[in-house]
mmCIF file of C-alpha atoms in Angstrom:
data_model
loop_
_atom_site.group_PDB
_atom_site.id
_atom_site.type_symbol
_atom_site.label_atom_id
_atom_site.label_comp_id
_atom_site.label_asym_id
_atom_site.label_seq_id
_atom_site.Cartn_x
_atom_site.Cartn_y
_atom_site.Cartn_z
ATOM 1 C CA ALA A 1 25.830 14.239 -36.532
ATOM 2 C CA GLN A 2 26.056 15.882 -39.965
ATOM 3 C CA ARG A 3 28.934 13.855 -41.347
ATOM 4 C CA PHE A 4 29.172 10.714 -39.230
ATOM 5 C CA TRP A 5 26.729 8.107 -38.090
ATOM 6 C CA TRP A 6 26.714 4.626 -36.590
ATOM 7 C CA PRO A 7 23.909 2.563 -35.021
ATOM 8 C CA THR A 8 24.677 3.540 -31.401
ATOM 9 C CA VAL A 9 25.804 7.115 -31.989
ATOM 10 C CA SER A 10 23.195 8.686 -29.631
ATOM 11 C CA SER A 11 23.936 6.419 -26.660
ATOM 12 C CA ASP A 12 27.696 6.682 -27.246
ATOM 13 C CA VAL A 13 27.584 10.455 -27.284
ATOM 14 C CA ARG A 14 25.516 10.559 -24.068
ATOM 15 C CA ALA A 15 27.915 8.151 -22.364
ATOM 16 C CA PHE A 16 30.955 10.115 -23.591
ATOM 17 C CA VAL A 17 29.612 13.470 -22.409
ATOM 18 C CA SER A 18 28.377 12.127 -19.014
ATOM 19 C CA SER A 19 31.833 10.708 -18.306
ATOM 20 C CA CYS A 20 33.737 13.884 -19.243
ATOM 21 C CA PRO A 21 35.922 14.754 -16.195
ATOM 22 C CA VAL A 22 35.962 18.503 -17.087
ATOM 23 C CA CYS A 23 32.136 18.589 -17.247
ATOM 24 C CA ALA A 24 31.889 16.666 -13.946
ATOM 25 C CA SER A 25 34.211 19.178 -12.308
ATOM 26 C CA VAL A 26 32.686 22.491 -13.492
ATOM 27 C CA LYS A 27 28.953 21.834 -13.911
ATOM 28 C CA SER A 28 26.482 22.343 -11.063
ATOM 29 C CA PRO A 29 23.905 19.559 -10.538
ATOM 30 C CA ARG A 30 20.367 20.123 -11.903
ATOM 31 C CA THR A 31 18.757 17.227 -10.034
ATOM 32 C CA PRO A 32 17.185 17.077 -6.550
ATOM 33 C CA PRO A 33 19.688 16.462 -3.711
ATOM 34 C CA ALA A 34 20.703 12.832 -3.367
ATOM 35 C CA GLY A 35 19.865 10.891 -0.233
ATOM 36 C CA LEU A 36 16.384 10.195 1.068
ATOM 37 C CA LEU A 37 15.664 11.497 4.574
ATOM 38 C CA GLN A 38 16.949 9.153 7.274
ATOM 39 C CA PRO A 39 15.291 10.416 10.462
ATOM 40 C CA LEU A 40 16.862 9.551 13.793
ATOM 41 C CA PRO A 41 14.983 6.877 15.754
ATOM 42 C CA VAL A 42 12.289 8.214 18.076
ATOM 43 C CA PRO A 43 13.343 7.760 21.755
ATOM 44 C CA SER A 44 10.963 6.001 24.136
ATOM 45 C CA ARG A 45 11.319 8.377 27.073
ATOM 46 C CA PRO A 46 12.336 11.974 27.852
ATOM 47 C CA TRP A 47 15.987 12.980 28.065
ATOM 48 C CA SER A 48 17.411 9.643 26.970
ATOM 49 C CA HIS A 49 18.663 11.169 23.664
ATOM 50 C CA ILE A 50 19.710 14.803 23.546
ATOM 51 C CA ALA A 51 21.239 17.190 21.009
ATOM 52 C CA MET A 52 23.608 20.113 21.625
ATOM 53 C CA ASP A 53 24.800 23.197 19.796
ATOM 54 C CA PHE A 54 26.024 26.782 20.418
ATOM 55 C CA ILE A 55 24.642 30.177 19.486
ATOM 56 C CA THR A 56 27.481 32.668 19.071
ATOM 57 C CA GLY A 57 27.927 36.236 17.894
ATOM 58 C CA LEU A 58 25.706 37.732 20.617
ATOM 59 C CA PRO A 59 26.345 41.127 22.248
ATOM 60 C CA ASN A 60 27.837 41.096 25.742
ATOM 61 C CA SER A 61 25.064 40.743 28.289
ATOM 62 C CA LYS A 62 26.196 40.663 31.916
ATOM 63 C CA GLY A 63 29.444 39.029 30.744
ATOM 64 C CA LYS A 64 27.665 36.382 28.607
ATOM 65 C CA THR A 65 28.264 36.102 24.858
ATOM 66 C CA VAL A 66 27.369 32.483 24.016
ATOM 67 C CA ILE A 67 24.342 30.227 24.530
ATOM 68 C CA LEU A 68 24.599 26.434 24.865
ATOM 69 C CA THR A 69 21.319 24.923 23.642
ATOM 70 C CA VAL A 70 20.368 21.384 24.726
ATOM 71 C CA VAL A 71 17.299 19.729 23.162
ATOM 72 C CA ASP A 72 15.600 16.568 24.375
ATOM 73 C CA ARG A 73 14.873 14.645 21.169
ATOM 74 C CA PHE A 74 11.798 12.992 22.720
ATOM 75 C CA SER A 75 9.804 15.804 24.270
ATOM 76 C CA LYS A 76 11.553 18.682 22.354
ATOM 77 C CA MET A 77 12.113 20.331 25.748
ATOM 78 C CA VAL A 78 15.130 22.631 25.793
ATOM 79 C CA HIS A 79 17.611 24.228 28.129
ATOM 80 C CA ALA A 80 19.301 27.459 26.958
ATOM 81 C CA ILE A 81 22.423 28.040 29.075
ATOM 82 C CA PRO A 82 24.241 31.439 28.839
ATOM 83 C CA LEU A 83 28.060 31.213 28.869
ATOM 84 C CA GLN A 84 30.899 33.759 28.922
ATOM 85 C CA ARG A 85 32.547 32.263 25.854
ATOM 86 C CA LEU A 86 32.763 29.055 23.871
ATOM 87 C CA PRO A 87 33.858 26.434 26.437
ATOM 88 C CA SER A 88 36.659 23.927 26.229
ATOM 89 C CA ALA A 89 35.738 20.243 26.287
ATOM 90 C CA GLN A 90 36.362 20.059 30.046
ATOM 91 C CA GLN A 91 34.306 23.197 30.712
ATOM 92 C CA LEU A 92 31.481 21.795 28.559
ATOM 93 C CA ALA A 93 31.440 18.595 30.621
ATOM 94 C CA GLU A 94 31.104 20.648 33.819
ATOM 95 C CA VAL A 95 28.267 22.723 32.317
ATOM 96 C CA VAL A 96 26.178 19.742 31.175
ATOM 97 C CA VAL A 97 26.612 17.974 34.540
ATOM 98 C CA ARG A 98 25.438 21.099 36.380
ATOM 99 C CA HIS A 99 22.569 22.118 34.086
ATOM 100 C CA VAL A 100 21.403 18.893 32.371
ATOM 101 C CA PHE A 101 22.513 15.635 33.999
ATOM 102 C CA ARG A 102 21.724 16.967 37.496
ATOM 103 C CA LEU A 103 18.096 17.521 36.480
ATOM 104 C CA HIS A 104 17.379 14.661 34.057
ATOM 105 C CA GLY A 105 19.966 11.949 34.661
ATOM 106 C CA LEU A 106 22.488 10.590 32.209
ATOM 107 C CA PRO A 107 21.353 10.324 28.576
ATOM 108 C CA GLU A 108 22.062 7.348 26.378
ATOM 109 C CA ASN A 109 23.142 9.372 23.367
ATOM 110 C CA ILE A 110 24.325 12.931 22.557
ATOM 111 C CA THR A 111 24.073 14.285 18.999
ATOM 112 C CA SER A 112 26.201 17.303 18.018
ATOM 113 C CA ASP A 113 28.140 18.844 15.155
ATOM 114 C CA ARG A 114 31.886 18.503 14.766
ATOM 115 C CA GLY A 115 32.875 21.504 16.813
ATOM 116 C CA PRO A 116 36.258 21.330 18.558
ATOM 117 C CA GLN A 117 34.617 20.689 21.958
ATOM 118 C CA PHE A 118 32.683 17.682 20.657
ATOM 119 C CA VAL A 119 35.559 15.994 18.826
ATOM 120 C CA ALA A 120 38.094 16.535 21.641
ATOM 121 C CA ALA A 121 39.564 13.420 23.256
ATOM 122 C CA PHE A 122 38.469 14.633 26.716
ATOM 123 C CA TRP A 123 34.806 14.870 25.686
ATOM 124 C CA LYS A 124 34.803 11.442 24.024
ATOM 125 C CA GLU A 125 36.428 9.814 27.023
ATOM 126 C CA PHE A 126 34.094 11.659 29.424
ATOM 127 C CA CYS A 127 31.054 10.283 27.565
ATOM 128 C CA ARG A 128 32.537 6.791 27.278
ATOM 129 C CA LEU A 129 33.117 6.564 31.026
ATOM 130 C CA LEU A 130 29.485 7.562 31.657
ATOM 131 C CA GLY A 131 28.168 5.038 29.134
ATOM 132 C CA ILE A 132 26.981 7.741 26.719
ATOM 133 C CA THR A 133 27.318 7.201 22.962
ATOM 134 C CA VAL A 134 28.299 10.205 20.831
ATOM 135 C CA SER A 135 26.781 10.886 17.374
ATOM 136 C CA LEU A 136 28.502 13.499 15.202
ATOM 137 C CA SER A 137 27.051 15.072 12.085
ATOM 138 C CA SER A 138 28.639 14.359 8.687
ATOM 139 C CA GLY A 139 30.781 17.039 7.054
ATOM 140 C CA PHE A 140 28.963 20.235 6.030
ATOM 141 C CA HIS A 141 25.548 18.689 6.675
ATOM 142 C CA PRO A 142 23.954 20.450 9.683
ATOM 143 C CA GLN A 143 20.581 18.772 8.952
ATOM 144 C CA THR A 144 21.932 15.779 10.907
ATOM 145 C CA ASN A 145 21.460 17.906 14.046
ATOM 146 C CA GLY A 146 18.368 19.577 12.610
ATOM 147 C CA GLN A 147 16.245 19.734 15.788
ATOM 148 C CA VAL A 148 18.667 21.913 17.708
ATOM 149 C CA GLU A 149 19.511 23.962 14.592
ATOM 150 C CA ARG A 150 15.786 24.768 14.190
ATOM 151 C CA PHE A 151 15.428 25.689 17.872
ATOM 152 C CA ASN A 152 18.447 27.985 17.560
ATOM 153 C CA GLN A 153 16.701 29.888 14.756
ATOM 154 C CA ASP A 154 13.492 30.190 16.820
ATOM 155 C CA LEU A 155 15.404 31.270 19.933
ATOM 156 C CA GLU A 156 17.322 33.959 18.017
ATOM 157 C CA THR A 157 14.063 35.305 16.582
ATOM 158 C CA THR A 158 12.429 35.343 20.008
ATOM 159 C CA LEU A 159 15.334 37.160 21.678
ATOM 160 C CA ARG A 160 15.517 39.639 18.801
ATOM 161 C CA ALA A 161 11.858 40.512 19.371
ATOM 162 C CA MET A 162 12.120 40.672 23.191
ATOM 163 C CA CYS A 163 15.340 42.740 23.179
ATOM 164 C CA LEU A 164 14.752 44.938 20.142
ATOM 165 C CA LYS A 165 15.300 48.197 22.034
ATOM 166 C CA ASN A 166 18.164 46.983 24.205
ATOM 167 C CA PRO A 167 19.985 43.910 22.778
ATOM 168 C CA GLN A 168 22.369 43.802 25.782
ATOM 169 C CA THR A 169 19.514 42.520 27.970
ATOM 170 C CA TRP A 170 19.116 39.165 26.199
ATOM 171 C CA SER A 171 20.552 37.136 29.105
ATOM 172 C CA SER A 172 17.775 38.489 31.378
ATOM 173 C CA GLN A 173 15.100 37.484 28.840
ATOM 174 C CA LEU A 174 16.586 34.035 28.106
ATOM 175 C CA PRO A 175 14.736 32.148 30.908
ATOM 176 C CA TRP A 176 11.390 33.500 29.660
ATOM 177 C CA ALA A 177 12.219 32.572 26.093
ATOM 178 C CA GLU A 178 13.052 29.011 27.263
ATOM 179 C CA TYR A 179 9.830 28.772 29.300
ATOM 180 C CA SER A 180 7.823 30.018 26.335
ATOM 181 C CA HIS A 181 9.167 27.278 24.078
ATOM 182 C CA ASN A 182 8.755 24.558 26.671
ATOM 183 C CA THR A 183 5.096 25.390 27.333
ATOM 184 C CA LEU A 184 4.056 25.942 23.664
ATOM 185 C CA VAL A 185 1.756 23.206 22.337
ATOM 186 C CA ASN A 186 3.135 21.859 19.067
ATOM 187 C CA SER A 187 1.773 19.747 16.236
ATOM 188 C CA THR A 188 1.607 16.626 18.474
ATOM 189 C CA GLY A 189 -1.022 18.288 20.663
ATOM 190 C CA PHE A 190 1.377 18.386 23.592
ATOM 191 C CA SER A 191 3.841 20.962 24.873
ATOM 192 C CA PRO A 192 7.438 19.846 25.565
ATOM 193 C CA PHE A 193 6.787 20.388 29.290
ATOM 194 C CA GLN A 194 3.694 18.181 29.185
ATOM 195 C CA ALA A 195 5.485 15.485 27.152
ATOM 196 C CA ALA A 196 8.317 15.387 29.711
ATOM 197 C CA TYR A 197 6.380 15.677 32.977
ATOM 198 C CA GLY A 198 2.833 14.585 32.160
ATOM 199 C CA TYR A 199 1.053 17.886 32.847
ATOM 200 C CA GLN A 200 0.834 21.377 31.356
ATOM 201 C CA PRO A 201 1.984 24.132 33.726
ATOM 202 C CA PRO A 202 -0.491 27.018 34.164
ATOM 203 C CA LEU A 203 0.540 30.457 32.904
ATOM 204 C CA PHE A 204 -1.167 32.192 35.841
ATOM 205 C CA PRO A 205 -2.019 30.821 39.323
ATOM 206 C CA HIS A 206 -5.797 31.091 38.825
ATOM 207 C CA GLN A 207 -5.544 28.665 35.907
ATOM 208 C CA GLU A 208 -4.426 25.846 38.205
ATOM 209 C CA ARG A 209 -6.808 22.916 37.952
ATOM 210 C CA SER A 210 -7.543 20.662 40.873
ATOM 211 C CA ALA A 211 -6.057 17.212 40.407
ATOM 212 C CA SER A 212 -8.590 14.384 40.147
ATOM 213 C CA THR A 213 -6.001 11.870 41.384
ATOM 214 C CA SER A 214 -3.083 12.088 43.731
ATOM 215 C CA GLY A 215 -0.174 10.026 44.897
ATOM 216 C CA PRO A 216 2.973 8.673 43.232
ATOM 217 C CA ALA A 217 1.253 5.683 41.564
ATOM 218 C CA ALA A 218 -1.258 7.985 39.862
ATOM 219 C CA PHE A 219 1.578 10.266 38.783
ATOM 220 C CA VAL A 220 3.525 7.380 37.244
ATOM 221 C CA ARG A 221 0.464 6.119 35.400
ATOM 222 C CA ARG A 222 -0.230 9.589 34.038
ATOM 223 C CA CYS A 223 3.345 10.000 32.813
ATOM 224 C CA ARG A 224 3.399 6.604 31.135
ATOM 225 C CA ARG A 225 0.055 7.260 29.466
ATOM 226 C CA THR A 226 1.281 10.632 28.296
ATOM 227 C CA TRP A 227 4.580 9.293 26.981
ATOM 228 C CA THR A 228 2.894 6.406 25.097
ATOM 229 C CA GLU A 229 0.343 8.660 23.408
ATOM 230 C CA TYR A 230 2.949 11.373 22.718
ATOM 231 C CA ARG A 231 5.414 8.920 21.169
ATOM 232 C CA SER A 232 2.744 7.494 18.827
ATOM 233 C CA ARG A 233 1.944 11.037 17.649
ATOM 234 C CA LEU A 234 5.634 11.805 17.285
ATOM 235 C CA VAL A 235 6.141 8.744 15.067
ATOM 236 C CA ARG A 236 3.152 9.724 12.908
ATOM 237 C CA ASN A 237 4.477 13.255 12.515
ATOM 238 C CA GLN A 238 7.916 11.963 11.614
ATOM 239 C CA GLU A 239 6.497 9.630 8.968
ATOM 240 C CA ARG A 240 4.444 12.478 7.502
ATOM 241 C CA PHE A 241 7.430 14.834 7.479
ATOM 242 C CA THR A 242 9.715 12.177 5.908
ATOM 243 C CA SER A 243 7.191 11.599 3.136
ATOM 244 C CA VAL A 244 6.955 15.313 2.329
ATOM 245 C CA ALA A 245 10.721 15.875 2.543
ATOM 246 C CA ASN A 246 11.515 12.963 0.194
ATOM 247 C CA ARG A 247 9.424 14.540 -2.565
ATOM 248 C CA ARG A 248 12.253 17.054 -2.976
ATOM 249 C CA ARG A 249 15.020 14.481 -2.788
ATOM 250 C CA SER A 250 16.281 11.618 -4.924
ATOM 251 C CA ALA A 251 17.481 8.205 -3.905
ATOM 252 C CA ALA A 252 21.264 8.066 -3.555
ATOM 253 C CA PRO A 253 23.337 5.541 -5.546
ATOM 254 C CA GLU A 254 24.258 2.390 -3.620
ATOM 255 C CA TYR A 255 27.896 3.194 -3.074
ATOM 256 C CA LYS A 256 30.481 0.510 -2.303
ATOM 257 C CA VAL A 257 33.995 0.627 -0.911
ATOM 258 C CA GLY A 258 36.334 1.417 -3.773
ATOM 259 C CA ASP A 259 33.809 3.460 -5.802
ATOM 260 C CA ARG A 260 35.132 6.856 -6.851
ATOM 261 C CA VAL A 261 33.045 9.992 -6.396
ATOM 262 C CA TRP A 262 33.238 13.707 -7.097
ATOM 263 C CA LEU A 263 33.064 15.941 -3.977
ATOM 264 C CA SER A 264 31.222 19.260 -3.961
ATOM 265 C CA SER A 265 33.567 22.166 -3.357
ATOM 266 C CA ALA A 266 30.808 24.487 -2.052
ATOM 267 C CA ASP A 267 31.961 24.290 1.575
ATOM 268 C CA LEU A 268 35.621 23.365 1.107
ATOM 269 C CA PRO A 269 38.478 25.757 1.934
ATOM 270 C CA LEU A 270 39.992 25.724 -1.559
ATOM 271 C CA LYS A 271 42.756 28.259 -2.113
ATOM 272 C CA GLY A 272 43.534 30.541 -5.005
ATOM 273 C CA GLY A 273 41.564 32.029 -7.871
ATOM 274 C CA ALA A 274 38.224 33.823 -7.929
ATOM 275 C CA ARG A 275 35.442 31.852 -6.267
ATOM 276 C CA LYS A 276 33.208 32.115 -9.342
ATOM 277 C CA MET A 277 35.885 30.413 -11.469
ATOM 278 C CA ARG A 278 36.637 27.553 -9.080
ATOM 279 C CA PRO A 279 35.501 24.001 -9.938
ATOM 280 C CA ARG A 280 32.106 22.969 -8.551
ATOM 281 C CA PHE A 281 33.402 19.463 -7.749
ATOM 282 C CA ILE A 282 36.868 18.083 -7.058
ATOM 283 C CA GLY A 283 38.210 14.542 -7.298
ATOM 284 C CA PRO A 284 37.285 11.896 -7.975
ATOM 285 C CA PHE A 285 38.165 10.338 -4.636
ATOM 286 C CA PRO A 286 37.787 6.662 -3.602
ATOM 287 C CA ILE A 287 35.298 5.600 -0.898
ATOM 288 C CA THR A 288 37.038 3.842 1.984
ATOM 289 C CA LYS A 289 33.979 3.117 4.156
ATOM 290 C CA VAL A 290 30.183 3.232 3.845
ATOM 291 C CA ILE A 291 28.964 4.564 7.208
ATOM 292 C CA ASN A 292 25.224 4.243 6.434
ATOM 293 C CA PRO A 293 23.012 4.635 3.344
ATOM 294 C CA VAL A 294 23.560 8.411 3.323
ATOM 295 C CA ALA A 295 27.102 8.927 4.617
ATOM 296 C CA VAL A 296 30.497 7.692 3.370
ATOM 297 C CA ARG A 297 34.173 8.190 4.245
ATOM 298 C CA LEU A 298 36.532 9.333 1.448
ATOM 299 C CA GLU A 299 40.287 9.081 0.945
ATOM 300 C CA LEU A 300 41.253 12.755 0.661
ATOM 301 C CA PRO A 301 44.588 14.416 -0.004
ATOM 302 C CA ARG A 302 46.444 15.498 3.114
ATOM 303 C CA ALA A 303 46.412 19.108 1.916
ATOM 304 C CA LEU A 304 42.579 19.164 2.187
ATOM 305 C CA ARG A 305 42.182 19.494 5.945
ATOM 306 C CA VAL A 306 38.535 18.569 6.436
ATOM 307 C CA HIS A 307 36.794 15.625 8.082
ATOM 308 C CA PRO A 308 36.529 12.847 5.435
ATOM 309 C CA VAL A 309 32.908 11.743 6.199
ATOM 310 C CA PHE A 310 30.302 13.330 3.885
ATOM 311 C CA HIS A 311 26.590 13.144 3.271
ATOM 312 C CA VAL A 312 25.742 11.711 -0.171
ATOM 313 C CA SER A 313 24.137 15.021 -1.168
ATOM 314 C CA LYS A 314 27.699 16.403 -1.378
ATOM 315 C CA LEU A 315 28.783 13.705 -3.796
ATOM 316 C CA LYS A 316 28.152 12.482 -7.334
ATOM 317 C CA PRO A 317 29.468 9.181 -8.759
ATOM 318 C CA GLU A 318 32.283 9.040 -11.256
ATOM 319 C CA LYS A 319 30.921 7.848 -14.589
ATOM 320 C CA LEU A 320 33.207 5.807 -16.820
ATOM 321 C CA CYS A 321 33.016 5.283 -20.562
ATOM 322 C CA PRO A 322 35.329 3.138 -22.705
ATOM 323 C CA LEU A 323 35.291 5.922 -25.314
ATOM 324 C CA GLN A 324 36.597 8.482 -22.803
ATOM 325 C CA THR A 325 40.325 8.869 -22.228
ATOM 326 C CA PRO A 326 41.102 7.678 -18.675
ATOM 327 C CA PRO A 327 42.064 10.504 -16.319
ATOM 328 C CA ALA A 328 45.804 11.054 -16.141
ATOM 329 C CA VAL A 329 47.602 9.596 -13.180
ATOM 330 C CA PRO A 330 49.479 12.304 -11.269
ATOM 331 C CA PRO A 331 53.199 12.166 -12.257
ATOM 332 C CA ALA A 332 55.614 10.619 -9.826
ATOM 333 C CA PRO A 333 58.042 13.095 -8.254
ATOM 334 C CA ARG A 334 61.611 13.371 -9.388
ATOM 335 C CA ILE A 335 64.257 12.492 -6.790
ATOM 336 C CA VAL A 336 66.834 15.236 -6.225
ATOM 337 C CA ASP A 337 69.458 14.964 -3.499
ATOM 338 C CA GLY A 338 67.539 12.036 -2.028
ATOM 339 C CA GLY A 339 64.205 13.903 -1.736
ATOM 340 C CA PRO A 340 61.097 14.160 -3.916
ATOM 341 C CA VAL A 341 60.649 17.158 -6.171
ATOM 342 C CA TYR A 342 57.280 18.054 -7.733
ATOM 343 C CA SER A 343 56.742 20.185 -10.802
ATOM 344 C CA VAL A 344 55.012 23.562 -10.356
ATOM 345 C CA ASN A 345 52.219 24.352 -12.840
ATOM 346 C CA LYS A 346 51.597 27.908 -11.616
ATOM 347 C CA LEU A 347 51.999 30.249 -8.652
ATOM 348 C CA LEU A 348 48.569 31.599 -7.647
ATOM 349 C CA ALA A 349 49.210 33.959 -4.706
ATOM 350 C CA SER A 350 51.800 35.005 -2.118
ATOM 351 C CA ARG A 351 51.690 35.980 1.526
ATOM 352 C CA ARG A 352 54.065 37.082 4.294
ATOM 353 C CA VAL A 353 54.702 34.596 7.127
ATOM 354 C CA GLY A 354 56.999 35.996 9.778
ATOM 355 C CA ARG A 355 60.053 37.373 7.970
ATOM 356 C CA GLY A 356 59.584 35.127 4.950
ATOM 357 C CA VAL A 357 57.214 34.718 2.003
ATOM 358 C CA GLN A 358 55.076 31.767 0.989
ATOM 359 C CA TYR A 359 53.529 31.018 -2.420
ATOM 360 C CA LEU A 360 50.303 29.190 -3.183
ATOM 361 C CA VAL A 361 51.369 26.468 -5.649
ATOM 362 C CA ASP A 362 49.256 24.630 -8.233
ATOM 363 C CA TRP A 363 51.127 21.400 -9.006
ATOM 364 C CA VAL A 364 51.420 19.749 -12.410
ATOM 365 C CA GLY A 365 49.037 16.797 -12.651
ATOM 366 C CA TYR A 366 47.146 17.560 -9.421
ATOM 367 C CA GLY A 367 43.785 19.191 -8.738
ATOM 368 C CA PRO A 368 42.677 22.229 -6.722
ATOM 369 C CA ALA A 369 42.380 20.177 -3.518
ATOM 370 C CA ASP A 370 46.173 19.587 -3.594
ATOM 371 C CA ARG A 371 47.206 23.246 -3.762
ATOM 372 C CA GLN A 372 49.584 24.216 -0.965
ATOM 373 C CA TRP A 373 51.334 27.225 0.584
ATOM 374 C CA VAL A 374 55.076 26.616 0.097
ATOM 375 C CA PRO A 375 57.987 28.631 1.500
ATOM 376 C CA GLU A 376 59.965 30.552 -1.123
ATOM 377 C CA ARG A 377 63.104 28.531 -0.416
ATOM 378 C CA HIS A 378 61.378 25.348 -1.596
ATOM 379 C CA ILE A 379 60.645 26.769 -5.092
ATOM 380 C CA LEU A 380 63.734 26.018 -7.139
ATOM 381 C CA SER A 381 62.890 28.143 -10.169
ATOM 382 C CA ARG A 382 63.635 31.844 -9.608
ATOM 383 C CA ASP A 383 62.212 32.607 -13.069
ATOM 384 C CA LEU A 384 58.809 31.287 -11.923
ATOM 385 C CA ILE A 385 58.771 33.674 -8.940
ATOM 386 C CA ASP A 386 59.888 36.646 -11.061
ATOM 387 C CA GLN A 387 57.192 35.919 -13.648
ATOM 388 C CA PHE A 388 54.518 35.738 -10.913
ATOM 389 C CA HIS A 389 55.465 39.177 -9.535
ATOM 390 C CA ARG A 390 55.569 40.717 -13.026
ATOM 391 C CA GLU A 391 51.980 39.518 -13.525
ATOM 392 C CA HIS A 392 50.912 40.428 -9.934
ATOM 393 C CA PRO A 393 53.065 43.410 -8.875
ATOM 394 C CA THR A 394 50.963 44.137 -5.743
ATOM 395 C CA GLN A 395 51.406 40.667 -4.197
ATOM 396 C CA PRO A 396 53.805 40.420 -1.188
ATOM 397 C CA ARG A 397 57.389 39.538 -2.054
ATOM 398 C CA ARG A 398 60.799 39.354 -0.432
ATOM 399 C CA PRO A 399 62.580 42.727 -0.624
ATOM 400 C CA SER A 400 65.311 42.665 -3.260
ATOM 401 C CA GLY A 401 68.726 42.071 -1.803
ATOM 402 C CA SER A 402 67.404 40.368 1.352
ATOM 403 C CA ARG A 403 68.400 36.826 2.147
ATOM 404 C CA THR A 404 65.923 33.946 1.727
ATOM 405 C CA LEU A 405 64.973 32.513 5.110
#
């Protein structure tokens, strides 16, 4: 400071700047993502813990446009099941019974994203009745279901190479792509097929080796020996991968219920304004539940229609400083004719809905997460609407002389 000084000026300035709500809202983080890797526990046998996902956007191939991918988290064995379209929850249950449970028995746990099939009440009740626990990924964090996401990438690349000249034949090539993955030896020294069944299938008949032992007892011993050795290698690989991954991450703060955090807006459906000019973080919002060391539940505005559980890499803690002016509390609504009335800061956009028009409203004292589409009849100030259309003459509006719906 050129004109002022006091003994703690440096620390006070740092604290003041770090607690600035405007800076917290608009600045992108420059630190490694928060949250050390929390790998899922390694199962003790094949097909006890599975993961599911869909591959969409494929060309029509014999009436199929979607692939359901199912990955065994122990052996990494997969099933790629072609479907006509994205299934409903009931259709998904029928598919997994026919193509997975029939072959491998009932799993103990199913990991998936938060697609509509997996959060449907039918799917949850179906799994509950079968004694299967359901694990859903946190909001906008597909790494939770990383094993199946990685296989999807590999499968898409394989099909692209196999069907380069005729993409519509992918459904015919899918069984060979699945077989190729399941017989490929990975970093554990085993193939998924060998980890699941205790032997490596030959590619050609003349490669078949004569078995040194026979009988069910020998088969069981061989499987148990394979599973024990494979699991130990899997654990070592997981520890090595976790160590490497955590070099590019930082430990997350130890959040508690009641703490307030800023939420990254990168994946949120915020409305209005150019994307480049939108805030990088919104909030702060209070934490209502700590799910685990890397996932928390937030109390979000009703206008923000997203699942409230987020990975800590999407958050940053609110920093407080006694020198900083506390954030303004949103003003209470006025009561007019027995109902609440909120003040409009600005109209951001308009759209036609049926025979009427709606306006995207930015409210006084509220943040971007609270913006809402409001019917024209709910906006009491005609001057506000006229000013918006003078500034944005190309935006949809109600024809002059027509009656407000």
